[in-house]
Amino acid sequence: MASTSTPKKIDEVRKALDILNSEGWTADQLMEGVTLLLNQHILKYNWVGFYMLEPGANPPMLVLGHFQGAMTPHTRIPLNQGICGAAASSGKTVVVDDVNNDPRYLACSLETKSEIVVPIFLNGKVAGELDIDSHFPAAFGAEDRELLEYCARIVGQRLERK
Ligand code: SME
């Protein structure tokens, strides 16, 4: 398995995302569509899901939303835990090439080898994130990051239009 996705595949998924995004769906429907599209079309994206910040929670809490893949024990993640907490608290994409060598990692599946978490912004503030796990080490290259940041952007824009 190549460490990055082919430009052709990324291009196809990008076009499909633009079609989804033009459907007039709610943010919730769009998020579900994004998880299905990414999980079905890019085979190394073995678990694809959204975590959203719980409105009004103190301390802040990430709550599992739409996802594809095996059920995870981590349905609620505080911001000081996990790769998910790191991405949400820093507002930056976190890429982990080898989850077993990252002390922050909260295990979901023994098969997971690498992970990317991309924050979603609503009016300039982190509102949630898109989390992808792969069974392959170092699965997330620059093209993947760009694609997933695009997904996060369209979801953030849709949330702003609510
Ligand atoms: N691995 C994540 C937890 C969520 S599962 O991957 C679905 C983390 O370290 O925050």
mmCIF file with all atom_site columns, C-alpha atoms and ligand atoms in Angstrom:
data_model
loop_
_atom_site.group_PDB
_atom_site.id
_atom_site.type_symbol
_atom_site.label_atom_id
_atom_site.label_alt_id
_atom_site.label_comp_id
_atom_site.label_asym_id
_atom_site.label_entity_id
_atom_site.label_seq_id
_atom_site.pdbx_PDB_ins_code
_atom_site.Cartn_x
_atom_site.Cartn_y
_atom_site.Cartn_z
_atom_site.occupancy
_atom_site.B_iso_or_equiv
_atom_site.pdbx_formal_charge
_atom_site.auth_seq_id
_atom_site.auth_comp_id
_atom_site.auth_asym_id
_atom_site.auth_atom_id
_atom_site.pdbx_PDB_model_num
ATOM   1   C CA . MET A 1 1   ? 0.000   0.000  0.000  1.00 0.00 ? 1   MET A CA 1
ATOM   2   C CA . ALA A 1 2   ? 1.399   3.375  -1.000 1.00 0.00 ? 2   ALA A CA 1
ATOM   3   C CA . SER A 1 3   ? 1.842   5.820  1.846  1.00 0.00 ? 3   SER A CA 1
ATOM   4   C CA . THR A 1 4   ? -0.308  8.413  0.079  1.00 0.00 ? 4   THR A CA 1
ATOM   5   C CA . SER A 1 5   ? -3.455  8.347  -2.040 1.00 0.00 ? 5   SER A CA 1
ATOM   6   C CA . THR A 1 6   ? -3.163  8.658  -5.802 1.00 0.00 ? 6   THR A CA 1
ATOM   7   C CA . PRO A 1 7   ? -3.945  12.106 -7.222 1.00 0.00 ? 7   PRO A CA 1
ATOM   8   C CA . LYS A 1 8   ? -6.648  10.502 -9.436 1.00 0.00 ? 8   LYS A CA 1
ATOM   9   C CA . LYS A 1 9   ? -8.448  8.978  -6.454 1.00 0.00 ? 9   LYS A CA 1
ATOM   10  C CA . ILE A 1 10  ? -8.190  12.199 -4.460 1.00 0.00 ? 10  ILE A CA 1
ATOM   11  C CA . ASP A 1 11  ? -9.554  14.102 -7.437 1.00 0.00 ? 11  ASP A CA 1
ATOM   12  C CA . GLU A 1 12  ? -12.549 11.752 -7.763 1.00 0.00 ? 12  GLU A CA 1
ATOM   13  C CA . VAL A 1 13  ? -13.341 12.028 -4.074 1.00 0.00 ? 13  VAL A CA 1
ATOM   14  C CA . ARG A 1 14  ? -12.999 15.797 -4.202 1.00 0.00 ? 14  ARG A CA 1
ATOM   15  C CA . LYS A 1 15  ? -15.544 15.938 -7.074 1.00 0.00 ? 15  LYS A CA 1
ATOM   16  C CA . ALA A 1 16  ? -17.925 13.662 -5.175 1.00 0.00 ? 16  ALA A CA 1
ATOM   17  C CA . LEU A 1 17  ? -17.576 15.912 -2.110 1.00 0.00 ? 17  LEU A CA 1
ATOM   18  C CA . ASP A 1 18  ? -18.521 18.947 -4.168 1.00 0.00 ? 18  ASP A CA 1
ATOM   19  C CA . ILE A 1 19  ? -21.631 17.120 -5.383 1.00 0.00 ? 19  ILE A CA 1
ATOM   20  C CA . LEU A 1 20  ? -22.561 16.212 -1.779 1.00 0.00 ? 20  LEU A CA 1
ATOM   21  C CA . ASN A 1 21  ? -21.980 19.788 -0.737 1.00 0.00 ? 21  ASN A CA 1
ATOM   22  C CA . SER A 1 22  ? -24.342 21.115 -3.411 1.00 0.00 ? 22  SER A CA 1
ATOM   23  C CA . GLU A 1 23  ? -27.243 18.892 -2.314 1.00 0.00 ? 23  GLU A CA 1
ATOM   24  C CA . GLY A 1 24  ? -28.734 21.390 0.158  1.00 0.00 ? 24  GLY A CA 1
ATOM   25  C CA . TRP A 1 25  ? -28.354 18.998 3.043  1.00 0.00 ? 25  TRP A CA 1
ATOM   26  C CA . THR A 1 26  ? -28.082 19.918 6.705  1.00 0.00 ? 26  THR A CA 1
ATOM   27  C CA . ALA A 1 27  ? -24.638 19.887 8.347  1.00 0.00 ? 27  ALA A CA 1
ATOM   28  C CA . ASP A 1 28  ? -25.610 16.622 10.009 1.00 0.00 ? 28  ASP A CA 1
ATOM   29  C CA . GLN A 1 29  ? -26.489 14.989 6.677  1.00 0.00 ? 29  GLN A CA 1
ATOM   30  C CA . LEU A 1 30  ? -23.329 16.365 5.102  1.00 0.00 ? 30  LEU A CA 1
ATOM   31  C CA . MET A 1 31  ? -21.195 14.884 7.906  1.00 0.00 ? 31  MET A CA 1
ATOM   32  C CA . GLU A 1 32  ? -22.812 11.485 7.456  1.00 0.00 ? 32  GLU A CA 1
ATOM   33  C CA . GLY A 1 33  ? -22.216 11.683 3.689  1.00 0.00 ? 33  GLY A CA 1
ATOM   34  C CA . VAL A 1 34  ? -18.570 12.635 4.202  1.00 0.00 ? 34  VAL A CA 1
ATOM   35  C CA . THR A 1 35  ? -17.934 9.634  6.484  1.00 0.00 ? 35  THR A CA 1
ATOM   36  C CA . LEU A 1 36  ? -19.519 7.253  3.951  1.00 0.00 ? 36  LEU A CA 1
ATOM   37  C CA . LEU A 1 37  ? -17.691 8.717  0.988  1.00 0.00 ? 37  LEU A CA 1
ATOM   38  C CA . LEU A 1 38  ? -14.254 8.701  2.605  1.00 0.00 ? 38  LEU A CA 1
ATOM   39  C CA . ASN A 1 39  ? -14.597 5.244  4.158  1.00 0.00 ? 39  ASN A CA 1
ATOM   40  C CA . GLN A 1 40  ? -15.947 3.620  0.991  1.00 0.00 ? 40  GLN A CA 1
ATOM   41  C CA . HIS A 1 41  ? -13.663 5.266  -1.548 1.00 0.00 ? 41  HIS A CA 1
ATOM   42  C CA . ILE A 1 42  ? -10.287 5.432  0.156  1.00 0.00 ? 42  ILE A CA 1
ATOM   43  C CA . LEU A 1 43  ? -9.593  1.947  1.403  1.00 0.00 ? 43  LEU A CA 1
ATOM   44  C CA . LYS A 1 44  ? -6.832  2.914  3.817  1.00 0.00 ? 44  LYS A CA 1
ATOM   45  C CA . TYR A 1 45  ? -9.298  5.156  5.725  1.00 0.00 ? 45  TYR A CA 1
ATOM   46  C CA . ASN A 1 46  ? -10.461 2.293  7.934  1.00 0.00 ? 46  ASN A CA 1
ATOM   47  C CA . TRP A 1 47  ? -12.300 4.331  10.577 1.00 0.00 ? 47  TRP A CA 1
ATOM   48  C CA . VAL A 1 48  ? -13.790 7.715  9.709  1.00 0.00 ? 48  VAL A CA 1
ATOM   49  C CA . GLY A 1 49  ? -15.741 9.786  12.193 1.00 0.00 ? 49  GLY A CA 1
ATOM   50  C CA . PHE A 1 50  ? -16.644 13.177 13.558 1.00 0.00 ? 50  PHE A CA 1
ATOM   51  C CA . TYR A 1 51  ? -16.295 14.342 17.136 1.00 0.00 ? 51  TYR A CA 1
ATOM   52  C CA . MET A 1 52  ? -18.130 17.555 17.976 1.00 0.00 ? 52  MET A CA 1
ATOM   53  C CA . LEU A 1 53  ? -17.750 19.785 21.019 1.00 0.00 ? 53  LEU A CA 1
ATOM   54  C CA . GLU A 1 54  ? -20.718 19.404 23.324 1.00 0.00 ? 54  GLU A CA 1
ATOM   55  C CA . PRO A 1 55  ? -22.522 22.764 23.460 1.00 0.00 ? 55  PRO A CA 1
ATOM   56  C CA . GLY A 1 56  ? -22.115 24.440 26.859 1.00 0.00 ? 56  GLY A CA 1
ATOM   57  C CA . ALA A 1 57  ? -20.053 21.609 28.405 1.00 0.00 ? 57  ALA A CA 1
ATOM   58  C CA . ASN A 1 58  ? -17.633 22.668 31.136 1.00 0.00 ? 58  ASN A CA 1
ATOM   59  C CA . PRO A 1 59  ? -14.987 21.322 30.939 1.00 0.00 ? 59  PRO A CA 1
ATOM   60  C CA . PRO A 1 60  ? -15.228 21.058 27.155 1.00 0.00 ? 60  PRO A CA 1
ATOM   61  C CA . MET A 1 61  ? -16.030 17.591 25.826 1.00 0.00 ? 61  MET A CA 1
ATOM   62  C CA . LEU A 1 62  ? -15.757 16.000 22.370 1.00 0.00 ? 62  LEU A CA 1
ATOM   63  C CA . VAL A 1 63  ? -18.707 13.747 21.598 1.00 0.00 ? 63  VAL A CA 1
ATOM   64  C CA . LEU A 1 64  ? -18.734 11.066 18.901 1.00 0.00 ? 64  LEU A CA 1
ATOM   65  C CA . GLY A 1 65  ? -20.987 11.890 15.966 1.00 0.00 ? 65  GLY A CA 1
ATOM   66  C CA . HIS A 1 66  ? -21.415 10.128 12.616 1.00 0.00 ? 66  HIS A CA 1
ATOM   67  C CA . PHE A 1 67  ? -18.791 7.470  11.977 1.00 0.00 ? 67  PHE A CA 1
ATOM   68  C CA . GLN A 1 68  ? -18.015 4.454  9.783  1.00 0.00 ? 68  GLN A CA 1
ATOM   69  C CA . GLY A 1 69  ? -16.006 1.529  11.110 1.00 0.00 ? 69  GLY A CA 1
ATOM   70  C CA . ALA A 1 70  ? -16.028 -0.444 14.325 1.00 0.00 ? 70  ALA A CA 1
ATOM   71  C CA . MET A 1 71  ? -17.673 0.985  17.431 1.00 0.00 ? 71  MET A CA 1
ATOM   72  C CA . THR A 1 72  ? -15.130 2.823  19.585 1.00 0.00 ? 72  THR A CA 1
ATOM   73  C CA . PRO A 1 73  ? -14.968 2.856  23.391 1.00 0.00 ? 73  PRO A CA 1
ATOM   74  C CA . HIS A 1 74  ? -14.120 6.583  23.137 1.00 0.00 ? 74  HIS A CA 1
ATOM   75  C CA . THR A 1 75  ? -17.506 8.200  22.691 1.00 0.00 ? 75  THR A CA 1
ATOM   76  C CA . ARG A 1 76  ? -16.649 11.218 24.890 1.00 0.00 ? 76  ARG A CA 1
ATOM   77  C CA . ILE A 1 77  ? -13.118 12.674 24.960 1.00 0.00 ? 77  ILE A CA 1
ATOM   78  C CA . PRO A 1 78  ? -11.999 15.593 27.169 1.00 0.00 ? 78  PRO A CA 1
ATOM   79  C CA . LEU A 1 79  ? -9.662  18.099 25.496 1.00 0.00 ? 79  LEU A CA 1
ATOM   80  C CA . ASN A 1 80  ? -6.683  17.018 27.601 1.00 0.00 ? 80  ASN A CA 1
ATOM   81  C CA . GLN A 1 81  ? -6.862  13.431 26.299 1.00 0.00 ? 81  GLN A CA 1
ATOM   82  C CA . GLY A 1 82  ? -5.957  11.633 23.108 1.00 0.00 ? 82  GLY A CA 1
ATOM   83  C CA . ILE A 1 83  ? -4.881  12.756 19.661 1.00 0.00 ? 83  ILE A CA 1
ATOM   84  C CA . CYS A 1 84  ? -8.447  14.043 19.378 1.00 0.00 ? 84  CYS A CA 1
ATOM   85  C CA . GLY A 1 85  ? -8.047  16.280 22.426 1.00 0.00 ? 85  GLY A CA 1
ATOM   86  C CA . ALA A 1 86  ? -4.692  17.550 21.102 1.00 0.00 ? 86  ALA A CA 1
ATOM   87  C CA . ALA A 1 87  ? -6.167  18.581 17.741 1.00 0.00 ? 87  ALA A CA 1
ATOM   88  C CA . ALA A 1 88  ? -9.208  20.277 19.277 1.00 0.00 ? 88  ALA A CA 1
ATOM   89  C CA . SER A 1 89  ? -7.246  22.148 21.953 1.00 0.00 ? 89  SER A CA 1
ATOM   90  C CA . SER A 1 90  ? -4.511  23.350 19.565 1.00 0.00 ? 90  SER A CA 1
ATOM   91  C CA . GLY A 1 91  ? -6.822  24.047 16.607 1.00 0.00 ? 91  GLY A CA 1
ATOM   92  C CA . LYS A 1 92  ? -4.248  22.306 14.384 1.00 0.00 ? 92  LYS A CA 1
ATOM   93  C CA . THR A 1 93  ? -4.293  19.152 12.291 1.00 0.00 ? 93  THR A CA 1
ATOM   94  C CA . VAL A 1 94  ? -2.457  16.320 14.062 1.00 0.00 ? 94  VAL A CA 1
ATOM   95  C CA . VAL A 1 95  ? -0.896  13.506 11.997 1.00 0.00 ? 95  VAL A CA 1
ATOM   96  C CA . VAL A 1 96  ? 0.489   10.476 13.832 1.00 0.00 ? 96  VAL A CA 1
ATOM   97  C CA . ASP A 1 97  ? 2.445   8.041  11.636 1.00 0.00 ? 97  ASP A CA 1
ATOM   98  C CA . ASP A 1 98  ? 2.783   5.399  14.367 1.00 0.00 ? 98  ASP A CA 1
ATOM   99  C CA . VAL A 1 99  ? 0.107   5.545  17.037 1.00 0.00 ? 99  VAL A CA 1
ATOM   100 C CA . ASN A 1 100 ? 1.915   2.981  19.186 1.00 0.00 ? 100 ASN A CA 1
ATOM   101 C CA . ASN A 1 101 ? 4.751   5.447  19.666 1.00 0.00 ? 101 ASN A CA 1
ATOM   102 C CA . ASP A 1 102 ? 2.547   8.374  20.678 1.00 0.00 ? 102 ASP A CA 1
ATOM   103 C CA . PRO A 1 103 ? 1.754   8.492  24.410 1.00 0.00 ? 103 PRO A CA 1
ATOM   104 C CA . ARG A 1 104 ? -1.334  10.644 23.735 1.00 0.00 ? 104 ARG A CA 1
ATOM   105 C CA . TYR A 1 105 ? -3.009  7.911  21.675 1.00 0.00 ? 105 TYR A CA 1
ATOM   106 C CA . LEU A 1 106 ? -6.306  6.473  22.969 1.00 0.00 ? 106 LEU A CA 1
ATOM   107 C CA . ALA A 1 107 ? -6.661  3.030  21.408 1.00 0.00 ? 107 ALA A CA 1
ATOM   108 C CA . CYS A 1 108 ? -9.749  2.249  19.411 1.00 0.00 ? 108 CYS A CA 1
ATOM   109 C CA . SER A 1 109 ? -8.680  -0.894 17.606 1.00 0.00 ? 109 SER A CA 1
ATOM   110 C CA . LEU A 1 110 ? -5.549  -3.045 17.790 1.00 0.00 ? 110 LEU A CA 1
ATOM   111 C CA . GLU A 1 111 ? -5.333  -2.821 13.998 1.00 0.00 ? 111 GLU A CA 1
ATOM   112 C CA . THR A 1 112 ? -4.920  0.966  13.907 1.00 0.00 ? 112 THR A CA 1
ATOM   113 C CA . LYS A 1 113 ? -1.395  2.038  12.961 1.00 0.00 ? 113 LYS A CA 1
ATOM   114 C CA . SER A 1 114 ? -1.739  5.710  12.034 1.00 0.00 ? 114 SER A CA 1
ATOM   115 C CA . GLU A 1 115 ? -4.216  8.533  12.566 1.00 0.00 ? 115 GLU A CA 1
ATOM   116 C CA . ILE A 1 116 ? -5.067  12.054 11.416 1.00 0.00 ? 116 ILE A CA 1
ATOM   117 C CA . VAL A 1 117 ? -7.343  14.480 13.236 1.00 0.00 ? 117 VAL A CA 1
ATOM   118 C CA . VAL A 1 118 ? -8.459  17.704 11.523 1.00 0.00 ? 118 VAL A CA 1
ATOM   119 C CA . PRO A 1 119 ? -10.237 20.476 13.457 1.00 0.00 ? 119 PRO A CA 1
ATOM   120 C CA . ILE A 1 120 ? -13.487 22.005 12.174 1.00 0.00 ? 120 ILE A CA 1
ATOM   121 C CA . PHE A 1 121 ? -13.983 25.725 12.714 1.00 0.00 ? 121 PHE A CA 1
ATOM   122 C CA . LEU A 1 122 ? -17.269 27.528 13.225 1.00 0.00 ? 122 LEU A CA 1
ATOM   123 C CA . ASN A 1 123 ? -16.950 31.328 13.163 1.00 0.00 ? 123 ASN A CA 1
ATOM   124 C CA . GLY A 1 124 ? -13.224 31.065 13.885 1.00 0.00 ? 124 GLY A CA 1
ATOM   125 C CA . LYS A 1 125 ? -13.551 28.697 16.853 1.00 0.00 ? 125 LYS A CA 1
ATOM   126 C CA . VAL A 1 126 ? -13.029 24.938 17.007 1.00 0.00 ? 126 VAL A CA 1
ATOM   127 C CA . ALA A 1 127 ? -16.453 23.251 16.922 1.00 0.00 ? 127 ALA A CA 1
ATOM   128 C CA . GLY A 1 128 ? -15.336 19.671 16.363 1.00 0.00 ? 128 GLY A CA 1
ATOM   129 C CA . GLU A 1 129 ? -13.062 17.531 14.248 1.00 0.00 ? 129 GLU A CA 1
ATOM   130 C CA . LEU A 1 130 ? -12.767 14.842 11.608 1.00 0.00 ? 130 LEU A CA 1
ATOM   131 C CA . ASP A 1 131 ? -10.826 11.783 12.807 1.00 0.00 ? 131 ASP A CA 1
ATOM   132 C CA . ILE A 1 132 ? -9.462  9.046  10.507 1.00 0.00 ? 132 ILE A CA 1
ATOM   133 C CA . ASP A 1 133 ? -7.654  5.866  11.566 1.00 0.00 ? 133 ASP A CA 1
ATOM   134 C CA . SER A 1 134 ? -5.726  3.605  9.214  1.00 0.00 ? 134 SER A CA 1
ATOM   135 C CA . HIS A 1 135 ? -4.556  0.021  9.511  1.00 0.00 ? 135 HIS A CA 1
ATOM   136 C CA . PHE A 1 136 ? -1.425  1.139  7.629  1.00 0.00 ? 136 PHE A CA 1
ATOM   137 C CA . PRO A 1 137 ? 1.514   3.007  9.168  1.00 0.00 ? 137 PRO A CA 1
ATOM   138 C CA . ALA A 1 138 ? 2.107   6.580  7.958  1.00 0.00 ? 138 ALA A CA 1
ATOM   139 C CA . ALA A 1 139 ? -1.025  6.431  5.801  1.00 0.00 ? 139 ALA A CA 1
ATOM   140 C CA . PHE A 1 140 ? -1.624  10.191 5.742  1.00 0.00 ? 140 PHE A CA 1
ATOM   141 C CA . GLY A 1 141 ? 0.470   12.240 3.318  1.00 0.00 ? 141 GLY A CA 1
ATOM   142 C CA . ALA A 1 142 ? 0.125   15.826 2.124  1.00 0.00 ? 142 ALA A CA 1
ATOM   143 C CA . GLU A 1 143 ? -2.677  14.944 -0.350 1.00 0.00 ? 143 GLU A CA 1
ATOM   144 C CA . ASP A 1 144 ? -4.697  13.236 2.369  1.00 0.00 ? 144 ASP A CA 1
ATOM   145 C CA . ARG A 1 145 ? -4.238  16.153 4.715  1.00 0.00 ? 145 ARG A CA 1
ATOM   146 C CA . GLU A 1 146 ? -5.346  18.603 2.040  1.00 0.00 ? 146 GLU A CA 1
ATOM   147 C CA . LEU A 1 147 ? -8.428  16.508 1.201  1.00 0.00 ? 147 LEU A CA 1
ATOM   148 C CA . LEU A 1 148 ? -9.437  16.097 4.838  1.00 0.00 ? 148 LEU A CA 1
ATOM   149 C CA . GLU A 1 149 ? -8.896  19.776 5.636  1.00 0.00 ? 149 GLU A CA 1
ATOM   150 C CA . TYR A 1 150 ? -11.179 20.507 2.667  1.00 0.00 ? 150 TYR A CA 1
ATOM   151 C CA . CYS A 1 151 ? -13.826 18.202 4.193  1.00 0.00 ? 151 CYS A CA 1
ATOM   152 C CA . ALA A 1 152 ? -13.499 19.994 7.531  1.00 0.00 ? 152 ALA A CA 1
ATOM   153 C CA . ARG A 1 153 ? -13.833 23.361 5.787  1.00 0.00 ? 153 ARG A CA 1
ATOM   154 C CA . ILE A 1 154 ? -17.039 22.497 3.937  1.00 0.00 ? 154 ILE A CA 1
ATOM   155 C CA . VAL A 1 155 ? -18.577 21.107 7.137  1.00 0.00 ? 155 VAL A CA 1
ATOM   156 C CA . GLY A 1 156 ? -17.563 24.267 9.047  1.00 0.00 ? 156 GLY A CA 1
ATOM   157 C CA . GLN A 1 157 ? -19.075 26.449 6.320  1.00 0.00 ? 157 GLN A CA 1
ATOM   158 C CA . ARG A 1 158 ? -22.291 24.430 6.410  1.00 0.00 ? 158 ARG A CA 1
ATOM   159 C CA . LEU A 1 159 ? -22.476 24.775 10.206 1.00 0.00 ? 159 LEU A CA 1
ATOM   160 C CA . GLU A 1 160 ? -22.081 28.544 9.837  1.00 0.00 ? 160 GLU A CA 1
ATOM   161 C CA . ARG A 1 161 ? -25.040 28.689 7.439  1.00 0.00 ? 161 ARG A CA 1
ATOM   162 C CA . LYS A 1 162 ? -27.394 27.005 9.936  1.00 0.00 ? 162 LYS A CA 1
HETATM 163 N N1 . SME B 2 .   ? -7.479  7.520  18.784 1.00 0.00 ? 1   SME B N1 1
HETATM 164 C C1 . SME B 2 .   ? -8.240  8.667  19.225 1.00 0.00 ? 1   SME B C1 1
HETATM 165 C C2 . SME B 2 .   ? -9.518  8.238  19.903 1.00 0.00 ? 1   SME B C2 1
HETATM 166 C C3 . SME B 2 .   ? -10.664 8.064  18.980 1.00 0.00 ? 1   SME B C3 1
HETATM 167 S S1 . SME B 2 .   ? -10.625 6.631  18.083 1.00 0.00 ? 1   SME B S1 1
HETATM 168 O O1 . SME B 2 .   ? -9.498  6.733  17.171 1.00 0.00 ? 1   SME B O1 1
HETATM 169 C C4 . SME B 2 .   ? -11.955 6.463  17.161 1.00 0.00 ? 1   SME B C4 1
HETATM 170 C C5 . SME B 2 .   ? -7.384  9.536  20.126 1.00 0.00 ? 1   SME B C5 1
HETATM 171 O O2 . SME B 2 .   ? -6.253  9.169  20.463 1.00 0.00 ? 1   SME B O2 1
HETATM 172 O O3 . SME B 2 .   ? -7.847  10.602 20.521 1.00 0.00 ? 1   SME B O3 1
#
